[in-house]
């Protein structure tokens, strides 16, 4: 029971967080485009669903708060409260409060009571007096705001047939007309007395009056209906003005998908009153015709309004049939499944290997078929975790908004490539580093508006976040058109911090990459956004822990690009199996460029230097058995040597090994707690034989090897030019 | 001398039936007898196919695949600075569960020969002498005289501490990371 509760709670929280995220992005859209009905709809839907879910579990605090928020949202949606930047901020704040309420449910945070009280008060203030609140929020716009809240006037056609008991019930016709006059101007009143009885049957206390009234008013239909509400036996039909048709149609299109009954859609939109609907439903039972037709016939709604309600109904039905196709699954179950599929793929390879030498066509056929299915299964299983990066990207709208407001900078934030897909784990882990990079771009990159204008740039800074796929990996780019990196400043700082020496000659990209060194910060003034010197190094480490890499391009005065390259998935990779000193290693296939067999001359050349001549190019070599200090297992060195050429950051390096064993599919097992800080490897994998093999992390292997080489040169200085070339060559990698 | 299967059954039974017990597994490193409490032991497996983890400290023999799980294997002789012994048919790996920074992980300890599971009462364990232990005193919980041989009872808390096991543990602490560097498990 308890665990069931926990599971429900976690579902509530995870769904709630998704909704809140969506609400936030919708609010931001709304701020830039107040007329965007779809965004308004999304905000409303999120608040509404959260309230509903909270209701299921009885989280009163959330229910109460979202209720007030929802009420205000209804007013906003109906155009009674105008959308202002302050209002959006208030909703944002409310969203944050709900987030903290949900966090507090799982004990990871507390709700700030003052904040809650204040926000509630503000929401209620808007609700109680939308006009004044709008004025208060927009004091410089006094003339305009009055017309903003008014809806256009139009002529209502009211068909009113009073019941015979009207007078006896104590209603006065005068009072009815007075109330109607309060709502607007009665432009025409035609009296009908269709069922007046014969003179001798007349009861002076009975009422037999009917009117066809034209009322010019800007009020809502319900307000008119309210006048007749208590007159039980009176029959009335109010046809809204033509001018309202558009409004109703708009409201109907804005309604959340959820109501599938036409009558109810019309009532919610305000085009139909409850009573009219009831009458129509009663008549439907008698006649059997369609509700919609009756309503039009009775003169309750315009045919166009009915049409848009029908369209809405169909949309709702389509949406509800669509939602059945989605299933919420515990992520850990999914991980287990993916792991199992991985194991199965490995086992499948093992079976193929074992059956290779058995001369049985049927067996071979069955094995082939099984492997095909397994491959398909692997693809599908991997796809389960793949999500578009859009969800991550959208969160940064808020980051940009808040940061730029805080710093008084105007930012035009552009997102592209949101549809690019990647593993959910990678997507989650990339959020924090990206937040840091974006804040950095706004804080350090983009200049103050005044400074920008001096440099002939538009006052509004441009920050772009983009993603695209590139050969087995995803590339994410954060660019800004700010002042760019100052090479001199970075060098000076790095010398000051002892990261480089005064007379070190570094390439531009080496200088730029110094900003990823721990303890490096060039911000002259420490702000609370960035500039404490922790950050870029952490960003780099986080990216590397995802088997990715990060690079900076910059041009002073023009801007900066930070480019992150990440693997699509953390679970399974195609690898290339190599062997040296009887130890197997796997190299990610997308790093491998080619394989070489060394000729005798090349072996000699290799023994002299640590490189070979590859078609006129220098190819630096890393001897894996030396680099890894592997114990000798072979009596004699093998006659021929093999080199596997890998490419990383555009540079080629050769890895010297004993033998090459071709492609394998591998399920990556993490290094685990004990080996997590080990350099040069990204994980383990279990081979078809059941043996464990290590997966080489090419980038960190190369970095490690070039450091080692540099150290060895420092310790025993060499005079040879050729070696110097190599050391700087590999240092750049 | 019992077989691994018998010992495994015995360990499983003691760990299932009693919460606190004084059962110890004794084993040899070279010719030296040692004992560790059975509470943390999951099973004993034969030494087979250990994959080398290059660049890891010497005390790590490598890793093994135990039914799809990757288990780091520690060479106790290297930890204690004892003489290396050859791999024989008797060489075993004792699989244990240890808790590091609130995370339970499995590790294996390579020993030359496992002996038996036996009860050693607390008062039969003599305090560690200041001098004369065969290995560094901080790894020793006490000595016990069994059949005229002194068994070194290991202090599993120090032996399997995060400091001792995690590579680059101190360096790791000073790193402030956004997210846990642990990948999916």
mmCIF file of C-alpha atoms in Angstrom, chain A residues 102-300:
data_model
loop_
_atom_site.group_PDB
_atom_site.id
_atom_site.type_symbol
_atom_site.label_atom_id
_atom_site.label_comp_id
_atom_site.label_asym_id
_atom_site.label_seq_id
_atom_site.Cartn_x
_atom_site.Cartn_y
_atom_site.Cartn_z
ATOM 1 C CA UNK A 102 5.751 19.434 -5.197
ATOM 2 C CA UNK A 103 9.356 19.301 -4.023
ATOM 3 C CA UNK A 104 8.199 19.595 -0.451
ATOM 4 C CA UNK A 105 5.988 16.534 -0.951
ATOM 5 C CA UNK A 106 9.073 14.403 -1.437
ATOM 6 C CA UNK A 107 10.926 16.265 1.283
ATOM 7 C CA UNK A 108 13.379 17.989 -1.023
ATOM 8 C CA UNK A 109 12.529 21.569 -0.232
ATOM 9 C CA UNK A 110 10.151 23.824 1.555
ATOM 10 C CA UNK A 111 7.493 26.245 0.481
ATOM 11 C CA UNK A 112 8.317 29.835 1.282
ATOM 12 C CA UNK A 113 5.158 30.876 3.111
ATOM 13 C CA UNK A 114 5.748 34.608 2.597
ATOM 14 C CA UNK A 115 6.222 34.107 -1.087
ATOM 15 C CA UNK A 116 3.080 31.993 -1.229
ATOM 16 C CA UNK A 117 0.992 34.543 0.681
ATOM 17 C CA UNK A 118 2.214 37.389 -1.433
ATOM 18 C CA UNK A 119 1.604 35.576 -4.694
ATOM 19 C CA UNK A 120 -1.867 34.490 -3.570
ATOM 20 C CA UNK A 121 -2.670 38.077 -2.696
ATOM 21 C CA UNK A 122 -1.504 39.316 -6.065
ATOM 22 C CA UNK A 123 -3.508 36.671 -7.897
ATOM 23 C CA UNK A 124 -6.598 37.556 -5.897
ATOM 24 C CA UNK A 125 -5.997 41.220 -6.546
ATOM 25 C CA UNK A 126 -6.074 40.642 -10.274
ATOM 26 C CA UNK A 127 -9.144 38.488 -9.897
ATOM 27 C CA UNK A 128 -11.070 40.944 -7.753
ATOM 28 C CA UNK A 129 -10.434 43.979 -9.839
ATOM 29 C CA UNK A 130 -8.909 43.101 -13.165
ATOM 30 C CA UNK A 131 -9.248 46.567 -14.528
ATOM 31 C CA UNK A 132 -7.548 48.300 -11.625
ATOM 32 C CA UNK A 133 -4.910 45.642 -11.482
ATOM 33 C CA UNK A 134 -4.227 46.087 -15.141
ATOM 34 C CA UNK A 135 -3.999 49.811 -14.598
ATOM 35 C CA UNK A 136 -1.714 49.375 -11.650
ATOM 36 C CA UNK A 137 0.418 47.055 -13.647
ATOM 37 C CA UNK A 138 0.488 49.425 -16.544
ATOM 38 C CA UNK A 139 0.409 52.927 -15.097
ATOM 39 C CA UNK A 140 1.843 54.646 -18.144
ATOM 40 C CA UNK A 141 -0.887 53.265 -20.352
ATOM 41 C CA UNK A 142 -3.921 54.793 -18.707
ATOM 42 C CA UNK A 143 -5.819 55.750 -21.827
ATOM 43 C CA UNK A 144 -5.318 52.575 -23.688
ATOM 44 C CA UNK A 145 -6.074 50.111 -20.965
ATOM 45 C CA UNK A 146 -9.697 51.127 -20.562
ATOM 46 C CA UNK A 147 -10.586 50.028 -24.057
ATOM 47 C CA UNK A 148 -8.400 46.986 -23.760
ATOM 48 C CA UNK A 149 -10.790 45.124 -21.474
ATOM 49 C CA UNK A 150 -14.010 46.068 -23.216
ATOM 50 C CA UNK A 151 -15.598 43.647 -25.582
ATOM 51 C CA UNK A 152 -17.383 45.022 -28.631
ATOM 52 C CA UNK A 153 -21.096 45.764 -28.367
ATOM 53 C CA UNK A 154 -23.565 43.889 -30.472
ATOM 54 C CA UNK A 155 -27.268 43.264 -30.768
ATOM 55 C CA UNK A 156 -28.699 40.315 -28.919
ATOM 56 C CA UNK A 157 -31.957 38.903 -30.193
ATOM 57 C CA UNK A 158 -34.051 37.848 -27.247
ATOM 58 C CA UNK A 159 -37.127 35.720 -27.778
ATOM 59 C CA UNK A 160 -38.991 35.824 -24.502
ATOM 60 C CA UNK A 161 -42.209 33.998 -23.714
ATOM 61 C CA UNK A 162 -43.373 34.544 -20.176
ATOM 62 C CA UNK A 163 -45.089 31.730 -18.375
ATOM 63 C CA UNK A 164 -48.723 32.000 -17.309
ATOM 64 C CA UNK A 165 -47.737 31.946 -13.635
ATOM 65 C CA UNK A 166 -45.339 34.912 -13.950
ATOM 66 C CA UNK A 167 -47.542 37.443 -12.182
ATOM 67 C CA UNK A 168 -48.716 35.059 -9.505
ATOM 68 C CA UNK A 169 -45.085 34.273 -8.722
ATOM 69 C CA UNK A 170 -44.583 37.962 -8.029
ATOM 70 C CA UNK A 171 -42.418 38.917 -11.015
ATOM 71 C CA UNK A 172 -42.845 42.331 -12.532
ATOM 72 C CA UNK A 173 -42.393 43.057 -16.209
ATOM 73 C CA UNK A 174 -41.154 46.501 -15.350
ATOM 74 C CA UNK A 175 -38.362 45.034 -13.270
ATOM 75 C CA UNK A 176 -37.333 42.756 -16.146
ATOM 76 C CA UNK A 177 -37.077 45.665 -18.525
ATOM 77 C CA UNK A 178 -35.206 47.753 -15.968
ATOM 78 C CA UNK A 179 -32.635 45.042 -15.570
ATOM 79 C CA UNK A 180 -32.313 44.654 -19.301
ATOM 80 C CA UNK A 181 -31.820 48.393 -19.585
ATOM 81 C CA UNK A 182 -28.987 48.172 -17.127
ATOM 82 C CA UNK A 183 -27.207 45.741 -19.405
ATOM 83 C CA UNK A 184 -27.644 47.777 -22.546
ATOM 84 C CA UNK A 185 -30.076 49.627 -24.743
ATOM 85 C CA UNK A 186 -33.262 47.982 -25.919
ATOM 86 C CA UNK A 187 -33.448 49.142 -29.510
ATOM 87 C CA UNK A 188 -36.667 47.412 -30.423
ATOM 88 C CA UNK A 189 -39.410 45.611 -28.535
ATOM 89 C CA UNK A 190 -42.228 43.792 -30.333
ATOM 90 C CA UNK A 191 -44.991 42.416 -28.221
ATOM 91 C CA UNK A 192 -46.790 39.260 -29.263
ATOM 92 C CA UNK A 193 -49.798 37.735 -27.682
ATOM 93 C CA UNK A 194 -50.156 34.495 -29.630
ATOM 94 C CA UNK A 195 -52.013 32.303 -27.137
ATOM 95 C CA UNK A 196 -54.327 34.774 -25.574
ATOM 96 C CA UNK A 197 -57.526 32.905 -24.554
ATOM 97 C CA UNK A 198 -61.068 33.906 -25.319
ATOM 98 C CA UNK A 199 -62.269 36.953 -23.420
ATOM 99 C CA UNK A 200 -64.500 35.075 -21.003
ATOM 100 C CA UNK A 201 -61.709 32.670 -20.141
ATOM 101 C CA UNK A 202 -59.187 35.382 -19.324
ATOM 102 C CA UNK A 203 -57.716 35.234 -15.906
ATOM 103 C CA UNK A 204 -56.322 38.705 -15.186
ATOM 104 C CA UNK A 205 -53.592 37.234 -13.051
ATOM 105 C CA UNK A 206 -52.316 34.950 -15.804
ATOM 106 C CA UNK A 207 -49.684 36.196 -18.147
ATOM 107 C CA UNK A 208 -49.813 35.537 -21.896
ATOM 108 C CA UNK A 209 -47.135 37.905 -23.128
ATOM 109 C CA UNK A 210 -44.211 37.279 -25.495
ATOM 110 C CA UNK A 211 -41.581 39.702 -26.749
ATOM 111 C CA UNK A 212 -39.056 39.822 -29.469
ATOM 112 C CA UNK A 213 -36.458 42.173 -28.098
ATOM 113 C CA UNK A 214 -33.319 43.601 -29.618
ATOM 114 C CA UNK A 215 -30.801 44.522 -26.970
ATOM 115 C CA UNK A 216 -27.644 46.378 -27.801
ATOM 116 C CA UNK A 217 -25.072 45.434 -25.229
ATOM 117 C CA UNK A 218 -21.512 44.363 -24.661
ATOM 118 C CA UNK A 219 -22.437 41.942 -21.905
ATOM 119 C CA UNK A 220 -22.108 38.168 -21.865
ATOM 120 C CA UNK A 221 -25.038 36.029 -22.865
ATOM 121 C CA UNK A 222 -25.197 34.493 -19.423
ATOM 122 C CA UNK A 223 -25.776 37.914 -17.848
ATOM 123 C CA UNK A 224 -29.012 38.260 -19.827
ATOM 124 C CA UNK A 225 -30.044 34.720 -19.034
ATOM 125 C CA UNK A 226 -29.477 35.423 -15.342
ATOM 126 C CA UNK A 227 -32.358 37.907 -15.388
ATOM 127 C CA UNK A 228 -34.812 35.197 -16.329
ATOM 128 C CA UNK A 229 -33.187 32.564 -14.221
ATOM 129 C CA UNK A 230 -35.730 32.451 -11.419
ATOM 130 C CA UNK A 231 -38.753 32.608 -13.655
ATOM 131 C CA UNK A 232 -39.424 28.912 -13.830
ATOM 132 C CA UNK A 233 -42.065 28.670 -16.490
ATOM 133 C CA UNK A 234 -40.747 31.294 -18.825
ATOM 134 C CA UNK A 235 -39.262 30.228 -22.126
ATOM 135 C CA UNK A 236 -36.534 32.310 -23.675
ATOM 136 C CA UNK A 237 -33.917 32.106 -26.387
ATOM 137 C CA UNK A 238 -31.107 34.544 -26.647
ATOM 138 C CA UNK A 239 -29.218 34.697 -29.899
ATOM 139 C CA UNK A 240 -25.905 36.387 -29.483
ATOM 140 C CA UNK A 241 -24.969 39.182 -31.856
ATOM 141 C CA UNK A 242 -23.164 38.365 -35.078
ATOM 142 C CA UNK A 243 -20.194 40.248 -33.705
ATOM 143 C CA UNK A 244 -19.929 37.667 -30.969
ATOM 144 C CA UNK A 245 -19.761 34.758 -33.361
ATOM 145 C CA UNK A 246 -16.057 35.270 -33.914
ATOM 146 C CA UNK A 247 -15.445 35.575 -30.221
ATOM 147 C CA UNK A 248 -17.264 32.349 -29.439
ATOM 148 C CA UNK A 249 -15.482 30.559 -32.205
ATOM 149 C CA UNK A 250 -12.191 31.739 -30.771
ATOM 150 C CA UNK A 251 -13.095 30.676 -27.246
ATOM 151 C CA UNK A 252 -14.200 27.283 -28.464
ATOM 152 C CA UNK A 253 -10.937 26.746 -30.278
ATOM 153 C CA UNK A 254 -9.115 27.721 -27.087
ATOM 154 C CA UNK A 255 -10.900 25.226 -24.901
ATOM 155 C CA UNK A 256 -8.820 22.391 -23.550
ATOM 156 C CA UNK A 257 -9.413 19.068 -25.261
ATOM 157 C CA UNK A 258 -11.437 17.119 -22.783
ATOM 158 C CA UNK A 259 -15.061 18.025 -23.321
ATOM 159 C CA UNK A 260 -16.553 15.879 -26.002
ATOM 160 C CA UNK A 261 -20.222 16.897 -25.733
ATOM 161 C CA UNK A 262 -21.257 19.677 -28.069
ATOM 162 C CA UNK A 263 -23.768 21.240 -25.700
ATOM 163 C CA UNK A 264 -21.189 21.451 -22.953
ATOM 164 C CA UNK A 265 -18.629 22.997 -25.288
ATOM 165 C CA UNK A 266 -21.145 25.689 -26.213
ATOM 166 C CA UNK A 267 -22.058 26.362 -22.592
ATOM 167 C CA UNK A 268 -18.407 26.658 -21.566
ATOM 168 C CA UNK A 269 -17.765 29.089 -24.372
ATOM 169 C CA UNK A 270 -20.673 31.268 -23.255
ATOM 170 C CA UNK A 271 -22.591 30.890 -26.507
ATOM 171 C CA UNK A 272 -25.259 28.850 -24.779
ATOM 172 C CA UNK A 273 -26.740 29.002 -21.312
ATOM 173 C CA UNK A 274 -27.287 25.981 -19.119
ATOM 174 C CA UNK A 275 -31.015 26.460 -19.303
ATOM 175 C CA UNK A 276 -31.104 26.667 -23.067
ATOM 176 C CA UNK A 277 -29.132 23.479 -23.208
ATOM 177 C CA UNK A 278 -31.507 21.796 -20.812
ATOM 178 C CA UNK A 279 -34.512 22.803 -22.900
ATOM 179 C CA UNK A 280 -32.824 21.580 -26.023
ATOM 180 C CA UNK A 281 -31.916 18.261 -24.408
ATOM 181 C CA UNK A 282 -35.494 17.776 -23.281
ATOM 182 C CA UNK A 283 -36.705 18.431 -26.785
ATOM 183 C CA UNK A 284 -34.112 16.086 -28.163
ATOM 184 C CA UNK A 285 -35.594 13.289 -26.094
ATOM 185 C CA UNK A 286 -39.004 13.975 -27.595
ATOM 186 C CA UNK A 287 -38.012 14.522 -31.205
ATOM 187 C CA UNK A 288 -34.853 12.493 -31.518
ATOM 188 C CA UNK A 289 -33.100 15.045 -33.706
ATOM 189 C CA UNK A 290 -29.557 16.181 -33.025
ATOM 190 C CA UNK A 291 -28.906 18.621 -30.183
ATOM 191 C CA UNK A 292 -26.997 20.966 -32.435
ATOM 192 C CA UNK A 293 -29.822 21.196 -34.939
ATOM 193 C CA UNK A 294 -32.331 21.910 -32.217
ATOM 194 C CA UNK A 295 -30.181 24.672 -30.822
ATOM 195 C CA UNK A 296 -29.898 26.416 -34.168
ATOM 196 C CA UNK A 297 -33.593 25.923 -34.847
ATOM 197 C CA UNK A 298 -34.523 27.392 -31.472
ATOM 198 C CA UNK A 299 -32.363 30.387 -32.230
ATOM 199 C CA UNK A 300 -29.948 29.775 -29.378
#
